[in-house]
Amino acid sequence: MAGGRVVEGMRVRFAPSPTGFLHVGGGRTALYNWLLARHSGGAFILRIEDTDTARSTQEYYQAIVEDLKWLGLDWDEGPEVGGPRGPYFQSERAGSYGPAIERLIADGSAYRCFCTKEELEERRGRAPKEGRDWRYDRRCLELADEERERLLKSGAPASVRFRVPDGATVVDDLILGRVEFDNSELDDLVIARTDGTPTYNFVVVVDDLEMGVTHVIRGSDHLSNTPKQVLIARALGGTPPTYGHLPLVLAQDGKVLSKRRGAVAIGEYRRSGYLPEALMNYLALLGWAYDGVQEIFQPDELVEKFEVGKVSRKPAAFDPDKLLWMNEQWIKSLPVSERTDRVLPFLTGEGLIEAGVAGEERDRLEKIVETIGDRLKTLNDITDQAGFFLASDVIYDSMSVKKVLAKPGADETLAGLQRILEGAPDFEPETLERIIRAHAQERGLSLGKLVQPVRVAVTGRTASPGIFETLSLLGRDKTLSRIEDARGLTNE
RNA sequence: GGCGCCAUCGUCUAGCGGUUAGGACGCCGGCCUCUCAAGCCGGUAACACGGGUUCGAUUCCCGUUGGCGCUACCA
């Protein structure tokens, strides 16, 4: 095994393959591994399983790393940070696998197999017709020595199979508990292909052993791989890690979440204005609960309270509604200044403000954010909510115009308001409220009757933050000119 | 088919032999109110089924049914 200093305690890893974007299921797996490592004070390792060169890409790798960082996860060993037990790209670890395979062949734990893919397919296809289950028939294990020699010398292509021993293999799973597999159910799996490259089930074992991985949290779709990996680890003279198999994340229809079934990439949530804290919070609660009551957890609180043993064994459906609610809760809890910071990229992205706002402009922006208040479910909602504050022209919603401005008396109402506002001593919300309320009383109108036409006039729609704050923020000039413009839309 | 995992409101879950089965999302209604949100109050809705064990099962055991996963020279 490679030398180097090793962190005491748990060594936990997350090992994505860069063959697609990180989606919520993978994100949750990464999170649980990270939480386990951080909770125990151990090391969190990121390893990239990029042996499938046909499907792995640099773009996916970068996106995964970016998404993990955005989510708030960090790693002690892995890409970008290095570590004593690298390299952390599987594609760079080829040197470890060959000798390990030779060792297994030498001590009889593995053997060469000359069966071709076609032969295997043929035999496999025949099995069910004959009412048998297919398992590799060990034809090449039972080869006479001379025959094996002959084939080897003839240069016949050979794969290497692991010889599954008799007996049973017990997996003491952190989440599932004790699971027992009868070894007779297991195939003599191929650990090295005809071209010499090692397969996943072998590579993972060697890497975990060499990296000193002690704990692995992964999807339960790997559960049936586990006895094979445990057996290989032991044949290699190592101690397999402790596993915890996470029930899969389901889509709303109860099917497993996958890339082509509504699985949304983590990056997609970032782009639509979700807070990483909210997504982390939601993902943590998807299959784990602290006391069944608390819903909002700070990241460090999750680290403190998370226990793998309490993870549910039941597959959990991903609920976008609840995630949205949680995002809203998180946005709401942000102080105005920070909320403004977070909303900034969405505003610039939409061209509503220029990058690098400062000074008075920044102050005004904070006031806008404050005024919009709890009306943001996602950060991206800001573009819709703040548009009329920031854009020079109002976009009039035709339904709102029809419902309010095109009604009889609207023009008169606006004209009256124009006069009042022109004469307003100042444009503070309190002042505006005072004079507008007084005006309503004078004219015998309900406040609502008076306010809605102005609202549509200055915001372009029937729904907006409080009208007095809105007018105040807009200022006298803009308010008056917009009312003037809007009078052109009335029926008079 | 074989092997494995799972089973409490529509969804996420609490429960660890005795509870009016709790919370959250959603939905519905009300209050508040200048609109929309938010907030507050209330409501809706669950132990898959059948056997055991037990004085007593949501809880423990077995089975049935159902869902899901794996069954590659993919990872």
XYZ file of C-alpha atoms (C1' of nucleotides) in Angstrom:
567
model
C 0.000 0.000 0.000
C 1.188 3.513 -0.721
C 2.846 5.358 2.096
C 1.970 8.758 3.403
C 0.399 10.294 6.448
C -3.152 9.293 7.128
C -5.728 11.211 9.107
C -6.842 9.345 12.199
C -10.414 8.203 12.450
C -13.027 7.789 9.789
C -12.101 8.118 6.185
C -15.171 8.644 4.096
C -15.358 9.032 0.356
C -17.669 10.161 -2.358
C -16.767 8.798 -5.776
C -18.823 10.159 -8.643
C -18.186 9.227 -12.219
C -18.145 12.235 -14.526
C -20.629 10.807 -16.978
C -23.370 13.303 -16.262
C -24.333 16.219 -14.077
C -24.669 15.803 -10.353
C -28.354 15.496 -9.639
C -30.242 15.567 -6.385
C -29.752 11.869 -5.716
C -25.992 12.099 -6.099
C -25.971 15.345 -4.186
C -27.687 13.674 -1.283
C -25.204 10.811 -1.309
C -22.331 13.269 -1.314
C -23.951 15.225 1.507
C -24.488 12.180 3.721
C -20.880 11.112 3.239
C -19.707 14.598 4.034
C -21.947 14.825 7.104
C -20.679 11.478 8.353
C -17.071 12.580 7.922
C -17.560 15.995 9.477
C -19.703 14.675 12.313
C -17.029 12.192 13.276
C -14.133 14.532 12.745
C -12.742 12.239 10.067
C -11.590 12.889 6.546
C -13.766 13.414 3.515
C -12.270 12.202 0.271
C -13.400 12.975 -3.238
C -12.421 10.481 -5.891
C -13.317 10.738 -9.529
C -14.237 7.446 -11.144
C -13.370 8.288 -14.688
C -12.400 4.881 -16.002
C -15.261 4.842 -18.448
C -13.392 6.978 -20.922
C -16.141 6.724 -23.480
C -18.683 8.469 -21.281
C -16.552 10.552 -18.934
C -15.906 14.154 -19.828
C -13.927 17.035 -18.448
C -17.038 19.212 -18.532
C -18.986 16.877 -16.308
C -16.058 16.618 -13.923
C -15.831 20.381 -13.609
C -19.556 20.756 -13.195
C -19.625 18.152 -10.434
C -16.809 19.814 -8.537
C -18.450 23.195 -8.923
C -21.802 21.873 -7.729
C -20.301 20.152 -4.699
C -18.533 23.331 -3.691
C -21.628 25.396 -4.249
C -23.628 23.038 -2.048
C -21.191 23.807 0.712
C -19.204 20.585 0.716
C -15.449 20.575 1.006
C -13.001 17.716 0.941
C -9.734 17.004 2.677
C -8.330 14.892 -0.090
C -9.138 14.830 -3.755
C -8.969 16.925 -6.897
C -7.707 20.462 -6.386
C -6.527 19.787 -2.853
C -4.424 16.670 -3.329
C -3.610 14.436 -0.408
C -1.255 11.680 0.724
C -3.114 8.875 -0.969
C -3.602 10.175 -4.450
C -3.954 10.346 -7.281
C -7.672 10.932 -6.862
C -8.587 10.327 -10.457
C -9.130 6.677 -11.081
C -7.744 7.054 -14.578
C -4.371 7.882 -13.023
C -4.303 4.904 -10.714
C -3.852 2.187 -13.313
C -0.519 1.124 -11.825
C -2.174 -0.303 -8.734
C -4.533 -2.667 -10.431
C -2.294 -4.962 -12.485
C -0.142 -6.238 -9.622
C -3.218 -6.781 -7.462
C -4.784 -8.918 -10.157
C -1.588 -10.938 -10.603
C -1.520 -11.542 -6.886
C -5.031 -12.911 -6.909
C -4.274 -15.199 -9.829
C -1.114 -16.419 -8.124
C -2.865 -17.440 -4.943
C -5.841 -18.989 -6.686
C -8.353 -16.278 -5.825
C -8.764 -15.458 -9.484
C -8.327 -17.252 -12.757
C -8.075 -16.531 -16.442
C -11.156 -17.064 -18.522
C -11.022 -17.710 -22.236
C -14.741 -17.738 -22.839
C -15.639 -15.135 -25.392
C -18.376 -12.626 -24.982
C -20.365 -14.405 -27.676
C -20.017 -17.796 -26.047
C -21.121 -16.359 -22.751
C -24.101 -14.656 -24.260
C -25.111 -17.860 -25.943
C -24.897 -19.901 -22.764
C -26.551 -17.199 -20.724
C -29.418 -16.996 -23.184
C -29.938 -20.738 -23.085
C -30.131 -20.997 -19.305
C -33.658 -19.675 -18.766
C -35.039 -21.868 -21.542
C -33.688 -24.840 -19.676
C -35.228 -23.565 -16.485
C -31.933 -22.697 -14.843
C -30.536 -19.454 -13.477
C -27.450 -18.351 -15.229
C -24.259 -18.004 -13.321
C -20.835 -18.344 -14.839
C -20.302 -22.066 -15.214
C -16.630 -22.021 -14.204
C -15.679 -23.752 -17.403
C -12.313 -22.032 -17.405
C -11.679 -22.683 -13.747
C -12.020 -26.376 -14.425
C -9.721 -26.310 -17.430
C -6.984 -28.930 -17.381
C -3.567 -27.395 -16.811
C -2.280 -28.417 -20.241
C -5.296 -26.908 -21.922
C -4.883 -23.660 -20.075
C -1.207 -23.542 -21.019
C -2.049 -24.217 -24.618
C -4.633 -21.412 -24.758
C -2.313 -19.012 -23.017
C 0.511 -19.774 -25.433
C -1.768 -19.507 -28.423
C -2.393 -15.957 -27.363
C -6.124 -16.471 -26.912
C -7.599 -13.373 -25.303
C -8.337 -13.918 -21.646
C -10.273 -12.018 -19.054
C -9.707 -12.566 -15.358
C -12.473 -13.763 -13.083
C -12.621 -13.584 -9.339
C -13.253 -16.959 -7.804
C -16.101 -16.516 -5.366
C -15.467 -18.774 -2.380
C -18.096 -21.035 -0.828
C -20.093 -19.895 2.158
C -21.970 -16.751 2.905
C -21.031 -13.120 3.144
C -22.485 -10.877 5.780
C -22.691 -7.153 5.305
C -23.235 -5.175 8.480
C -24.793 -2.144 6.910
C -24.935 1.150 8.785
C -28.406 1.827 7.486
C -29.875 -1.547 6.580
C -28.429 -3.589 9.412
C -27.238 -7.124 8.861
C -27.704 -8.432 5.325
C -26.568 -11.919 4.438
C -25.766 -13.181 0.960
C -25.245 -16.765 0.003
C -22.062 -16.839 -2.043
C -23.606 -19.388 -4.365
C -25.789 -16.558 -5.628
C -22.741 -14.646 -6.726
C -21.116 -14.924 -10.115
C -17.417 -15.401 -10.640
C -17.267 -11.840 -11.816
C -14.834 -10.488 -14.358
C -12.263 -8.273 -12.672
C -10.082 -7.662 -15.721
C -11.346 -7.405 -19.244
C -9.743 -9.119 -22.197
C -7.931 -5.882 -22.955
C -6.457 -5.919 -19.485
C -8.441 -3.057 -18.024
C -9.904 -3.716 -14.595
C -13.640 -3.501 -13.957
C -15.533 -1.299 -11.563
C -16.089 -3.842 -8.803
C -12.383 -4.490 -8.634
C -11.078 -0.997 -9.035
C -13.317 0.343 -6.311
C -12.040 -2.212 -3.864
C -8.391 -1.528 -4.613
C -8.891 2.223 -4.397
C -10.847 2.080 -1.167
C -8.192 -0.158 0.347
C -5.283 1.967 -0.824
C -6.949 5.153 0.262
C -7.705 3.698 3.664
C -11.401 4.325 3.253
C -13.236 3.167 6.355
C -16.813 4.157 5.543
C -18.827 4.307 2.367
C -22.305 5.716 2.012
C -23.768 4.957 -1.385
C -27.032 4.270 -3.131
C -28.737 0.975 -2.420
C -28.429 0.122 -6.083
C -24.919 -0.933 -5.032
C -26.077 -3.278 -2.310
C -25.773 -6.389 -4.422
C -22.243 -5.379 -5.399
C -21.242 -5.237 -1.793
C -20.657 -8.937 -1.045
C -18.496 -9.187 -4.164
C -16.448 -6.209 -3.083
C -16.127 -7.491 0.457
C -14.892 -10.833 -0.830
C -12.363 -9.220 -3.143
C -11.093 -6.955 -0.380
C -10.514 -9.948 1.861
C -8.811 -11.906 -0.909
C -6.498 -8.943 -1.256
C -5.731 -9.230 2.436
C -7.514 -6.020 3.324
C -10.379 -4.991 5.535
C -13.346 -3.777 3.554
C -14.911 -0.480 4.562
C -18.127 -0.306 6.515
C -20.995 0.372 4.150
C -24.219 2.262 4.493
C -26.710 1.833 1.685
C -29.004 4.719 1.082
C -32.477 4.057 -0.264
C -32.887 5.632 -3.643
C -34.500 8.964 -4.264
C -37.736 8.654 -6.156
C -39.449 11.051 -8.493
C -42.981 12.149 -7.680
C -44.349 9.222 -9.660
C -42.641 6.757 -7.368
C -40.044 5.734 -9.897
C -36.377 6.077 -9.224
C -35.051 9.494 -9.984
C -32.816 9.393 -12.992
C -31.445 11.797 -15.481
C -34.165 11.043 -17.900
C -36.971 11.021 -15.380
C -37.213 14.489 -14.019
C -33.996 14.367 -12.039
C -32.910 17.926 -11.801
C -29.233 18.734 -11.785
C -27.911 20.531 -8.737
C -26.655 23.273 -11.031
C -30.172 23.799 -12.266
C -31.258 24.721 -8.757
C -28.376 27.108 -8.425
C -29.382 28.814 -11.639
C -33.039 29.061 -10.677
C -32.224 30.870 -7.466
C -32.148 28.264 -4.752
C -29.884 28.834 -1.794
C -27.295 26.113 -1.261
C -28.230 26.095 2.403
C -31.832 25.390 1.502
C -30.954 22.573 -0.842
C -28.584 21.078 1.695
C -31.262 21.383 4.347
C -33.867 19.755 2.144
C -31.579 16.951 0.967
C -30.517 16.202 4.529
C -34.151 15.751 5.487
C -34.876 13.525 2.525
C -34.471 10.267 4.352
C -33.277 11.524 7.685
C -34.980 13.293 10.548
C -33.616 14.674 13.791
C -36.674 14.652 16.004
C -39.401 14.678 13.406
C -40.272 18.251 14.314
C -37.379 20.543 13.465
C -37.320 21.443 9.798
C -34.717 24.164 9.458
C -31.116 23.256 10.112
C -28.009 25.351 9.716
C -25.204 23.457 7.993
C -23.145 23.197 11.176
C -26.221 22.010 12.994
C -26.594 19.206 10.482
C -22.997 18.230 11.036
C -23.597 18.168 14.758
C -26.871 16.271 14.720
C -26.572 13.936 11.758
C -26.488 10.216 12.503
C -26.257 7.656 9.707
C -27.936 5.085 11.875
C -31.102 7.165 11.820
C -31.309 7.289 8.054
C -34.546 5.828 6.796
C -34.557 2.526 4.957
C -37.497 3.612 2.889
C -37.041 5.173 -0.548
C -38.011 8.842 -0.454
C -39.829 10.830 -3.100
C -38.355 14.157 -4.032
C -40.882 16.919 -3.397
C -40.180 20.147 -5.296
C -42.944 21.959 -3.380
C -41.332 21.360 -0.051
C -37.947 22.358 -1.384
C -39.454 25.587 -2.654
C -41.012 26.257 0.734
C -37.704 25.604 2.400
C -35.927 27.939 0.020
C -38.442 30.622 0.881
C -37.822 30.091 4.582
C -34.112 30.458 4.051
C -34.401 33.593 1.944
C -36.685 35.074 4.556
C -34.165 34.419 7.287
C -31.410 36.311 5.477
C -30.637 39.849 6.652
C -31.479 42.437 4.000
C -27.884 43.188 3.176
C -27.046 39.556 2.565
C -30.271 38.970 0.717
C -29.258 41.806 -1.553
C -25.863 40.229 -2.141
C -27.421 36.959 -3.132
C -29.959 38.504 -5.409
C -27.430 40.648 -7.229
C -26.291 38.098 -9.822
C -29.863 37.509 -10.897
C -30.454 41.208 -11.363
C -27.322 41.687 -13.400
C -28.056 38.532 -15.338
C -31.352 40.003 -16.369
C -29.710 43.319 -17.220
C -31.714 45.189 -14.622
C -28.627 46.577 -12.960
C -24.986 46.797 -13.865
C -22.372 44.749 -12.109
C -20.571 46.391 -9.199
C -23.275 48.608 -7.765
C -22.141 50.683 -4.822
C -22.936 53.759 -2.816
C -26.379 55.260 -3.182
C -27.322 52.814 -5.852
C -26.573 49.969 -3.512
C -28.544 51.644 -0.732
C -31.532 51.991 -2.979
C -31.217 48.360 -4.004
C -31.263 47.300 -0.380
C -34.386 49.358 0.167
C -36.024 47.673 -2.790
C -35.109 44.263 -1.449
C -36.402 45.256 1.956
C -39.650 46.489 0.480
C -40.161 43.344 -1.522
C -39.757 41.577 1.756
C -41.037 38.024 1.998
C -42.196 37.877 -1.563
C -39.267 35.840 -2.838
C -39.529 32.079 -3.099
C -36.395 31.914 -5.184
C -33.657 34.472 -5.656
C -34.631 34.644 -9.273
C -38.076 35.972 -8.297
C -36.337 39.283 -7.705
C -36.237 39.991 -11.418
C -39.994 39.835 -11.589
C -40.583 41.600 -8.290
C -38.116 44.423 -8.738
C -38.483 44.978 -12.442
C -40.688 48.047 -12.208
C -38.393 49.637 -9.649
C -35.324 49.257 -11.797
C -36.441 49.413 -15.398
C -37.126 52.808 -16.897
C -40.393 51.749 -18.472
C -43.306 49.988 -16.899
C -44.599 46.908 -18.596
C -48.341 47.084 -18.313
C -50.056 43.777 -17.786
C -53.076 43.804 -20.068
C -55.323 41.959 -17.628
C -54.493 44.423 -14.892
C -55.130 47.373 -17.170
C -58.453 45.949 -18.204
C -59.497 45.144 -14.662
C -58.497 48.439 -13.089
C -57.475 51.247 -15.417
C -60.139 50.666 -18.036
C -62.890 50.909 -15.421
C -65.069 54.023 -15.230
C -63.733 56.635 -12.870
C -60.171 55.419 -13.025
C -58.923 58.433 -14.883
C -60.572 60.762 -12.437
C -59.065 58.854 -9.548
C -55.621 59.120 -11.050
C -56.054 62.814 -11.758
C -57.039 63.395 -8.167
C -54.053 61.478 -6.914
C -51.767 63.416 -9.235
C -52.799 66.658 -7.599
C -52.392 65.288 -4.105
C -48.976 63.840 -4.814
C -47.728 66.948 -6.547
C -48.487 68.830 -3.391
C -47.074 66.272 -0.994
C -44.648 67.910 1.443
C -42.325 64.942 1.106
C -42.383 61.384 -0.250
C -41.896 59.429 2.925
C -44.193 56.384 3.199
C -45.829 57.776 6.350
C -46.595 61.096 4.677
C -47.993 59.413 1.613
C -50.175 57.152 3.676
C -51.503 60.105 5.643
C -52.440 62.236 2.660
C -53.782 59.394 0.539
C -55.957 58.129 3.368
C -57.244 61.615 3.940
C -57.956 61.995 0.259
C -59.889 58.742 0.199
C -62.012 59.856 3.107
C -62.712 63.218 1.479
C -63.910 61.559 -1.654
C -65.799 58.893 0.209
C -63.792 56.110 -1.374
C -62.351 53.000 0.208
C -58.593 53.004 0.291
C -58.562 50.034 -2.030
C -60.558 51.864 -4.696
C -58.000 54.595 -4.654
C -54.885 52.529 -4.369
C -55.432 49.926 -7.064
C -55.414 52.359 -9.994
C -52.164 53.905 -8.747
C -50.700 50.514 -8.223
C -51.383 49.467 -11.781
C -50.234 52.865 -12.989
C -46.815 52.689 -11.380
C -46.113 48.942 -11.302
C -48.073 47.762 -14.302
C -49.996 45.180 -12.308
C -52.437 44.573 -9.522
C -50.028 42.900 -7.120
C -47.048 44.624 -5.603
C -45.461 45.479 -2.277
C -47.242 48.029 -0.083
C -48.237 51.026 -2.166
C -46.857 53.721 0.135
C -43.427 52.125 0.316
C -43.540 51.524 -3.408
C -44.358 55.136 -4.297
C -41.815 56.422 -1.841
C -39.084 54.295 -3.323
C -40.044 55.260 -6.837
C -39.856 58.937 -5.898
C -42.028 61.838 -6.875
C -40.868 62.252 -10.475
C -41.250 58.675 -11.564
C -44.510 58.273 -9.720
C -46.034 61.307 -11.377
C -44.792 60.552 -14.842
C -46.028 56.993 -14.623
C -49.430 58.103 -13.479
C -49.507 60.525 -16.379
C -48.570 57.730 -18.788
C -51.166 55.438 -17.301
C -53.908 58.008 -17.842
C -53.416 57.309 -21.497
C -54.604 53.768 -20.861
C -57.870 54.647 -19.187
C -61.136 54.761 -21.070
C -61.558 58.481 -20.734
C -37.343 -16.091 -12.929
C -33.424 -15.731 -8.872
C -31.387 -12.749 -4.957
C -31.885 -8.411 -2.005
C -34.247 -3.996 0.117
C -38.732 -1.591 1.566
C -44.073 -0.712 3.408
C -47.468 5.357 9.029
C -51.684 11.043 5.947
C -50.922 12.593 -1.581
C -45.383 13.747 -0.123
C -41.125 14.044 3.830
C -41.368 12.001 8.555
C -41.985 11.161 14.544
C -43.233 6.749 16.974
C -38.987 2.193 19.280
C -45.942 -2.874 23.267
C -50.598 0.762 26.238
C -50.639 7.871 22.331
C -57.303 11.496 20.957
C -50.976 8.127 16.074
C -47.346 14.034 16.595
C -44.845 17.620 13.176
C -43.817 19.639 8.125
C -45.096 20.431 2.716
C -49.482 20.603 -0.207
C -54.656 21.476 -0.262
C -59.269 23.836 1.937
C -61.457 27.654 5.177
C -60.961 31.958 8.341
C -58.395 36.257 10.509
C -55.269 40.358 9.208
C -55.314 43.761 5.047
C -54.236 49.117 0.013
C -53.212 44.366 -3.808
C -50.065 40.131 -3.630
C -47.225 37.569 -0.482
C -45.921 36.745 4.534
C -47.961 35.891 9.384
C -51.699 33.873 12.694
C -55.932 30.404 13.610
C -58.588 26.154 12.134
C -59.569 21.935 8.929
C -58.337 17.729 5.491
C -55.714 13.078 5.389
C -52.177 7.448 7.359
C -50.509 2.592 10.466
C -51.198 -2.293 2.862
C -53.508 -7.250 4.017
C -53.642 -12.023 6.742
C -51.864 -14.928 10.535
C -49.298 -15.483 14.983
C -46.592 -13.772 20.035
C -48.819 -10.923 24.051
C -53.426 -8.989 28.980
C -52.527 -5.537 24.900
C -49.921 -4.558 18.709
C -48.488 0.899 14.166
C -44.477 -1.112 17.060
C -41.987 -8.084 17.643
C -42.219 -12.813 14.262
C -44.104 -15.331 9.751
C -46.674 -15.089 5.269
C -49.347 -12.490 1.232
C -49.661 -8.405 -1.825
C -47.352 -4.298 -3.761
C -43.110 -1.051 -4.901
C -38.012 -0.728 -5.940
C -32.959 -2.411 -6.877
C -29.397 -5.948 -8.751
C -28.846 -9.993 -11.851
C -22.736 -7.054 -18.047
C -15.795 -8.015 -20.152
C -21.226 -0.161 -17.452
C -20.202 2.424 -13.303
